[in-house]
PDB file of C-alpha atoms in Angstrom:
ATOM      1  CA  MET A   1      37.074 -86.389 -90.887  1.00 90.00           C
ATOM      2  CA  ARG A   2      37.118 -89.301 -88.414  1.00 94.00           C
ATOM      3  CA  ILE A   3      39.730 -90.055 -85.763  1.00 96.00           C
ATOM      4  CA  ARG A   4      40.541 -93.661 -84.897  1.00 95.00           C
ATOM      5  CA  PRO A   5      42.985 -95.095 -82.334  1.00 95.00           C
ATOM      6  CA  VAL A   6      45.783 -97.233 -83.745  1.00 94.00           C
ATOM      7  CA  GLY A   7      47.595 -99.302 -81.131  1.00 92.00           C
ATOM      8  CA  ARG A   8      48.478 -97.719 -77.801  1.00 93.00           C
ATOM      9  CA  HIS A   9      50.106 -94.459 -78.916  1.00 95.00           C
ATOM     10  CA  ALA A  10      48.840 -93.571 -82.377  1.00 96.00           C
ATOM     11  CA  LEU A  11      45.837 -91.963 -84.060  1.00 96.00           C
ATOM     12  CA  LEU A  12      44.612 -92.168 -87.648  1.00 96.00           C
ATOM     13  CA  LEU A  13      42.666 -89.335 -89.246  1.00 96.00           C
ATOM     14  CA  ASP A  14      40.382 -90.627 -92.017  1.00 94.00           C
ATOM     15  CA  CYS A  15      39.568 -87.844 -94.470  1.00 91.00           C
ATOM     16  CA  ASP A  16      36.406 -88.033 -96.573  1.00 85.00           C
ATOM     17  CA  ASP A  17      38.040 -85.873 -99.226  1.00 82.00           C
ATOM     18  CA  PRO A  18      41.689 -86.559-100.165  1.00 76.00           C
ATOM     19  CA  GLY A  19      42.016 -82.792-100.530  1.00 77.00           C
ATOM     20  CA  GLN A  20      41.648 -82.511 -96.745  1.00 89.00           C
ATOM     21  CA  VAL A  21      44.826 -84.482 -96.147  1.00 90.00           C
ATOM     22  CA  GLU A  22      47.192 -81.619 -96.965  1.00 87.00           C
ATOM     23  CA  ALA A  23      45.153 -79.172 -94.886  1.00 90.00           C
ATOM     24  CA  TRP A  24      45.277 -81.482 -91.856  1.00 93.00           C
ATOM     25  CA  ARG A  25      48.945 -82.345 -92.430  1.00 90.00           C
ATOM     26  CA  ALA A  26      49.861 -78.650 -92.462  1.00 89.00           C
ATOM     27  CA  GLU A  27      47.648 -77.859 -89.453  1.00 93.00           C
ATOM     28  CA  LEU A  28      49.063 -80.691 -87.342  1.00 95.00           C
ATOM     29  CA  TRP A  29      52.661 -79.832 -88.239  1.00 92.00           C
ATOM     30  CA  ARG A  30      51.991 -76.183 -87.340  1.00 93.00           C
ATOM     31  CA  ARG A  31      50.406 -77.036 -83.994  1.00 95.00           C
ATOM     32  CA  ARG A  32      53.269 -79.412 -83.159  1.00 95.00           C
ATOM     33  CA  ASP A  33      55.775 -76.646 -83.968  1.00 93.00           C
ATOM     34  CA  ASP A  34      53.780 -74.290 -81.708  1.00 94.00           C
ATOM     35  CA  GLY A  35      53.802 -76.798 -78.844  1.00 95.00           C
ATOM     36  CA  GLU A  36      50.052 -77.503 -78.984  1.00 95.00           C
ATOM     37  CA  LEU A  37      50.490 -81.110 -80.139  1.00 95.00           C
ATOM     38  CA  THR A  38      52.861 -83.878 -79.118  1.00 96.00           C
ATOM     39  CA  ALA A  39      53.509 -86.545 -81.755  1.00 96.00           C
ATOM     40  CA  ALA A  40      56.743 -88.212 -82.804  1.00 95.00           C
ATOM     41  CA  GLU A  41      55.575 -88.652 -86.405  1.00 93.00           C
ATOM     42  CA  ILE A  42      52.857 -87.063 -88.535  1.00 94.00           C
ATOM     43  CA  VAL A  43      52.584 -89.060 -91.749  1.00 92.00           C
ATOM     44  CA  PRO A  44      50.142 -88.165 -94.555  1.00 92.00           C
ATOM     45  CA  ALA A  45      48.928 -90.762 -97.067  1.00 91.00           C
ATOM     46  CA  ALA A  46      46.396 -90.736 -99.914  1.00 88.00           C
ATOM     47  CA  ALA A  47      43.335 -90.270 -97.665  1.00 90.00           C
ATOM     48  CA  THR A  48      44.663 -90.444 -94.095  1.00 93.00           C
ATOM     49  CA  VAL A  49      47.079 -88.772 -91.680  1.00 94.00           C
ATOM     50  CA  LEU A  50      48.818 -90.933 -89.068  1.00 95.00           C
ATOM     51  CA  LEU A  51      49.998 -89.496 -85.759  1.00 96.00           C
ATOM     52  CA  ASP A  52      52.445 -91.823 -84.050  1.00 96.00           C
ATOM     53  CA  GLY A  53      54.143 -91.434 -80.702  1.00 96.00           C
ATOM     54  CA  VAL A  54      51.175 -89.703 -79.053  1.00 96.00           C
ATOM     55  CA  PRO A  55      51.486 -89.866 -75.234  1.00 95.00           C
ATOM     56  CA  ASP A  56      47.740 -89.486 -74.534  1.00 95.00           C
ATOM     57  CA  PRO A  57      45.713 -90.528 -77.611  1.00 95.00           C
ATOM     58  CA  VAL A  58      42.300 -90.031 -75.970  1.00 95.00           C
ATOM     59  CA  ALA A  59      42.982 -86.426 -74.900  1.00 96.00           C
ATOM     60  CA  THR A  60      44.752 -85.658 -78.171  1.00 96.00           C
ATOM     61  CA  ALA A  61      41.831 -86.990 -80.229  1.00 96.00           C
ATOM     62  CA  ALA A  62      39.442 -84.778 -78.272  1.00 96.00           C
ATOM     63  CA  ARG A  63      41.582 -81.697 -78.948  1.00 95.00           C
ATOM     64  CA  ILE A  64      41.959 -82.466 -82.650  1.00 95.00           C
ATOM     65  CA  ALA A  65      38.193 -82.926 -82.985  1.00 94.00           C
ATOM     66  CA  GLY A  66      37.762 -79.287 -82.001  1.00 94.00           C
ATOM     67  CA  TRP A  67      40.304 -77.941 -84.492  1.00 95.00           C
ATOM     68  CA  THR A  68      39.643 -76.600 -87.973  1.00 92.00           C
ATOM     69  CA  PRO A  69      42.547 -76.593 -90.429  1.00 91.00           C
ATOM     70  CA  ARG A  70      43.613 -73.190 -91.663  1.00 83.00           C
ATOM     71  CA  PRO A  71      43.543 -72.626 -95.424  1.00 74.00           C
ATOM     72  CA  THR A  72      46.800 -74.050 -96.756  1.00 62.00           C
ATOM     73  CA  THR A  73      47.653 -70.701 -98.356  1.00 54.00           C
ATOM     74  CA  THR A  74      47.972 -69.156 -94.887  1.00 46.00           C
ATOM     75  CA  THR A  75      50.243 -71.777 -93.364  1.00 46.00           C
ATOM     76  CA  ALA A  76      53.959 -71.302 -92.766  1.00 49.00           C
ATOM     77  CA  ALA A  77      56.244 -70.711 -95.740  1.00 63.00           C
ATOM     78  CA  VAL A  78      55.999 -73.513 -98.274  1.00 77.00           C
ATOM     79  CA  ARG A  79      59.162 -74.980 -99.784  1.00 86.00           C
ATOM     80  CA  HIS A  80      59.548 -74.794-103.548  1.00 93.00           C
ATOM     81  CA  VAL A  81      61.843 -77.179-105.412  1.00 95.00           C
ATOM     82  CA  GLU A  82      62.630 -77.060-109.116  1.00 96.00           C
ATOM     83  CA  VAL A  83      63.695 -80.427-110.514  1.00 97.00           C
ATOM     84  CA  PRO A  84      65.523 -80.334-113.877  1.00 98.00           C
ATOM     85  CA  VAL A  85      64.076 -83.018-116.153  1.00 98.00           C
ATOM     86  CA  VAL A  86      65.207 -84.379-119.511  1.00 98.00           C
ATOM     87  CA  TYR A  87      61.932 -85.392-121.154  1.00 98.00           C
ATOM     88  CA  ASP A  88      62.972 -88.470-123.103  1.00 97.00           C
ATOM     89  CA  GLY A  89      61.123 -91.282-121.304  1.00 97.00           C
ATOM     90  CA  GLU A  90      60.262 -94.348-123.326  1.00 97.00           C
ATOM     91  CA  ASP A  91      56.588 -94.139-122.347  1.00 98.00           C
ATOM     92  CA  LEU A  92      56.052 -90.557-123.547  1.00 97.00           C
ATOM     93  CA  PRO A  93      54.322 -91.761-126.743  1.00 97.00           C
ATOM     94  CA  ALA A  94      51.961 -93.938-124.669  1.00 97.00           C
ATOM     95  CA  VAL A  95      51.056 -90.968-122.452  1.00 98.00           C
ATOM     96  CA  ALA A  96      50.499 -88.821-125.551  1.00 98.00           C
ATOM     97  CA  ARG A  97      48.133 -91.420-126.997  1.00 97.00           C
ATOM     98  CA  HIS A  98      46.240 -91.674-123.710  1.00 97.00           C
ATOM     99  CA  TRP A  99      45.886 -87.889-123.510  1.00 98.00           C
ATOM    100  CA  GLU A 100      45.176 -87.651-127.260  1.00 97.00           C
ATOM    101  CA  VAL A 101      47.884 -85.045-127.789  1.00 98.00           C
ATOM    102  CA  ASP A 102      51.391 -85.029-129.243  1.00 98.00           C
ATOM    103  CA  VAL A 103      54.571 -85.556-127.208  1.00 97.00           C
ATOM    104  CA  PRO A 104      55.530 -81.833-127.059  1.00 97.00           C
ATOM    105  CA  GLU A 105      52.117 -81.114-125.519  1.00 98.00           C
ATOM    106  CA  VAL A 106      52.712 -83.800-122.870  1.00 98.00           C
ATOM    107  CA  VAL A 107      56.017 -82.134-121.992  1.00 98.00           C
ATOM    108  CA  ARG A 108      54.371 -78.703-121.887  1.00 98.00           C
ATOM    109  CA  ARG A 109      51.635 -79.921-119.561  1.00 98.00           C
ATOM    110  CA  LEU A 110      54.106 -81.553-117.185  1.00 98.00           C
ATOM    111  CA  THR A 111      56.354 -78.493-117.224  1.00 97.00           C
ATOM    112  CA  ASP A 112      53.483 -76.088-116.562  1.00 97.00           C
ATOM    113  CA  THR A 113      51.783 -78.129-113.820  1.00 97.00           C
ATOM    114  CA  PRO A 114      52.361 -76.820-110.265  1.00 96.00           C
ATOM    115  CA  PHE A 115      52.917 -80.099-108.428  1.00 97.00           C
ATOM    116  CA  ARG A 116      52.767 -80.648-104.666  1.00 95.00           C
ATOM    117  CA  VAL A 117      54.111 -83.539-102.596  1.00 95.00           C
ATOM    118  CA  ALA A 118      51.009 -85.196-101.166  1.00 93.00           C
ATOM    119  CA  PHE A 119      52.799 -87.993 -99.316  1.00 93.00           C
ATOM    120  CA  CYS A 120      55.820 -90.284 -99.516  1.00 92.00           C
ATOM    121  CA  GLY A 121      55.965 -94.052 -99.782  1.00 89.00           C
ATOM    122  CA  PHE A 122      56.980 -97.094-101.837  1.00 87.00           C
ATOM    123  CA  ALA A 123      60.686 -96.361-101.261  1.00 88.00           C
ATOM    124  CA  PRO A 124      62.651 -93.882 -99.100  1.00 89.00           C
ATOM    125  CA  GLY A 125      62.420 -90.482-100.748  1.00 91.00           C
ATOM    126  CA  PHE A 126      59.710 -91.447-103.254  1.00 95.00           C
ATOM    127  CA  ALA A 127      57.214 -88.573-103.323  1.00 95.00           C
ATOM    128  CA  TYR A 128      53.705 -88.819-104.745  1.00 96.00           C
ATOM    129  CA  LEU A 129      53.138 -85.553-106.616  1.00 97.00           C
ATOM    130  CA  THR A 130      49.609 -84.240-107.133  1.00 95.00           C
ATOM    131  CA  GLY A 131      48.481 -81.488-109.461  1.00 95.00           C
ATOM    132  CA  LEU A 132      47.429 -83.272-112.641  1.00 96.00           C
ATOM    133  CA  PRO A 133      43.687 -83.115-113.433  1.00 95.00           C
ATOM    134  CA  GLU A 134      41.871 -86.383-112.801  1.00 92.00           C
ATOM    135  CA  ARG A 135      41.080 -86.673-116.511  1.00 95.00           C
ATOM    136  CA  TRP A 136      44.827 -87.003-117.189  1.00 97.00           C
ATOM    137  CA  ALA A 137      45.249 -90.069-114.966  1.00 97.00           C
ATOM    138  CA  VAL A 138      47.161 -92.849-116.746  1.00 97.00           C
ATOM    139  CA  PRO A 139      47.237 -96.605-116.117  1.00 96.00           C
ATOM    140  CA  ARG A 140      50.247 -98.429-114.767  1.00 95.00           C
ATOM    141  CA  LEU A 141      52.089-100.932-116.927  1.00 95.00           C
ATOM    142  CA  PRO A 142      50.448-104.394-117.065  1.00 94.00           C
ATOM    143  CA  SER A 143      53.681-105.821-115.614  1.00 95.00           C
ATOM    144  CA  PRO A 144      56.276-103.765-113.704  1.00 95.00           C
ATOM    145  CA  ARG A 145      59.754-103.333-115.089  1.00 96.00           C
ATOM    146  CA  PRO A 146      62.334-105.276-113.058  1.00 96.00           C
ATOM    147  CA  ARG A 147      64.672-102.269-113.033  1.00 97.00           C
ATOM    148  CA  VAL A 148      63.825 -98.573-113.251  1.00 97.00           C
ATOM    149  CA  PRO A 149      66.913 -96.308-113.085  1.00 96.00           C
ATOM    150  CA  ALA A 150      67.279 -93.801-110.269  1.00 96.00           C
ATOM    151  CA  GLY A 151      66.067 -90.363-111.300  1.00 97.00           C
ATOM    152  CA  SER A 152      63.348 -91.651-113.607  1.00 98.00           C
ATOM    153  CA  VAL A 153      60.349 -89.312-113.766  1.00 98.00           C
ATOM    154  CA  ALA A 154      57.111 -91.226-114.144  1.00 98.00           C
ATOM    155  CA  LEU A 155      53.312 -91.116-114.071  1.00 98.00           C
ATOM    156  CA  ALA A 156      50.726 -93.525-112.648  1.00 97.00           C
ATOM    157  CA  GLY A 157      47.057 -92.885-111.942  1.00 96.00           C
ATOM    158  CA  PRO A 158      46.699 -89.207-110.959  1.00 95.00           C
ATOM    159  CA  TYR A 159      50.265 -88.978-109.621  1.00 96.00           C
ATOM    160  CA  ALA A 160      53.705 -88.051-110.890  1.00 98.00           C
ATOM    161  CA  GLY A 161      56.794 -89.370-109.124  1.00 97.00           C
ATOM    162  CA  ILE A 162      60.564 -89.611-109.327  1.00 97.00           C
ATOM    163  CA  TYR A 163      62.386 -92.834-108.483  1.00 97.00           C
ATOM    164  CA  PRO A 164      65.045 -91.832-105.907  1.00 95.00           C
ATOM    165  CA  THR A 165      66.909 -95.120-106.288  1.00 94.00           C
ATOM    166  CA  THR A 166      67.019 -97.932-108.834  1.00 95.00           C
ATOM    167  CA  SER A 167      64.127-100.314-108.206  1.00 95.00           C
ATOM    168  CA  PRO A 168      61.353-102.269-109.917  1.00 96.00           C
ATOM    169  CA  GLY A 169      58.411-100.148-111.002  1.00 96.00           C
ATOM    170  CA  GLY A 170      55.274-100.118-113.097  1.00 96.00           C
ATOM    171  CA  TRP A 171      54.852 -96.380-113.687  1.00 98.00           C
ATOM    172  CA  LEU A 172      55.029 -94.811-117.175  1.00 98.00           C
ATOM    173  CA  LEU A 173      58.448 -93.224-117.741  1.00 98.00           C
ATOM    174  CA  VAL A 174      58.392 -89.700-119.166  1.00 98.00           C
ATOM    175  CA  GLY A 175      61.856 -88.387-118.327  1.00 98.00           C
ATOM    176  CA  ARG A 176      64.869 -88.412-116.032  1.00 98.00           C
ATOM    177  CA  THR A 177      66.719 -86.135-113.646  1.00 97.00           C
ATOM    178  CA  GLY A 178      70.182 -86.132-112.178  1.00 96.00           C
ATOM    179  CA  ALA A 179      68.987 -84.519-108.945  1.00 94.00           C
ATOM    180  CA  THR A 180      69.673 -86.400-105.713  1.00 93.00           C
ATOM    181  CA  LEU A 181      66.343 -86.988-103.995  1.00 92.00           C
ATOM    182  CA  PHE A 182      67.395 -89.104-101.023  1.00 92.00           C
ATOM    183  CA  ASP A 183      70.601 -88.910 -98.981  1.00 90.00           C
ATOM    184  CA  VAL A 184      70.804 -90.598 -95.584  1.00 89.00           C
ATOM    185  CA  HIS A 185      73.445 -88.056 -94.523  1.00 88.00           C
ATOM    186  CA  ALA A 186      71.270 -85.017 -95.325  1.00 88.00           C
ATOM    187  CA  ASP A 187      68.767 -83.339 -92.983  1.00 85.00           C
ATOM    188  CA  PRO A 188      66.115 -84.149 -93.950  1.00 85.00           C
ATOM    189  CA  PRO A 189      67.237 -87.187 -95.971  1.00 90.00           C
ATOM    190  CA  ALA A 190      64.424 -86.728 -98.533  1.00 91.00           C
ATOM    191  CA  THR A 191      64.531 -83.685-100.809  1.00 92.00           C
ATOM    192  CA  LEU A 192      60.793 -83.841-101.499  1.00 94.00           C
ATOM    193  CA  THR A 193      58.764 -83.820 -98.276  1.00 92.00           C
ATOM    194  CA  PRO A 194      54.969 -83.510 -97.831  1.00 91.00           C
ATOM    195  CA  GLY A 195      53.671 -80.060 -98.688  1.00 90.00           C
ATOM    196  CA  THR A 196      56.647 -79.138-100.892  1.00 94.00           C
ATOM    197  CA  ARG A 197      55.770 -77.434-104.174  1.00 95.00           C
ATOM    198  CA  VAL A 198      57.580 -78.945-107.144  1.00 97.00           C
ATOM    199  CA  ARG A 199      58.174 -77.855-110.727  1.00 97.00           C
ATOM    200  CA  LEU A 200      59.400 -80.431-113.230  1.00 98.00           C
ATOM    201  CA  ALA A 201      61.408 -77.952-115.282  1.00 97.00           C
ATOM    202  CA  PRO A 202      62.935 -78.914-118.633  1.00 96.00           C
ATOM    203  CA  ALA A 203      66.677 -79.407-118.242  1.00 93.00           C
TER     204      ALA A 203
END
């Protein structure tokens, strides 16, 4: 892991292994909750963790360099969210062909996979869910759809995701949910936050 300054009051942790991101995200959140770290935002991404609003980046970087993340299984209680999904997406047959299985097996695999929110991006409340084996990664559409309905459950690369609002998108659609995933009046506004465990349960 490498620590780089970003602007005057931010640090970026570059992780050699994307699997380290969750461990560092959980460790930094824990230390902030315990008063050992001051940062306005701690934002994980695919291979980095950004700390923004750091009063003394040089001293903070030196402290972080001496820390070792705890195993994620020993961190504070992890949230679990079950999302009810109707598996009727128009791209289910394409996923089945790519995986060389039938559609019911695709649904079984998605239902049985213990997903975790790795990071959020693309749109407010859009969570990138990890948990699928790398060999099940699927390509995006050659051209994105101009309109993907809110609640669409989709796959792209090694990730699963749920569109919180209607938007363009190039992911393969496998189902839909009526769950509200982003509400500006809620606290927090996003239902699926980094570290949350997610099950895509059949509705």
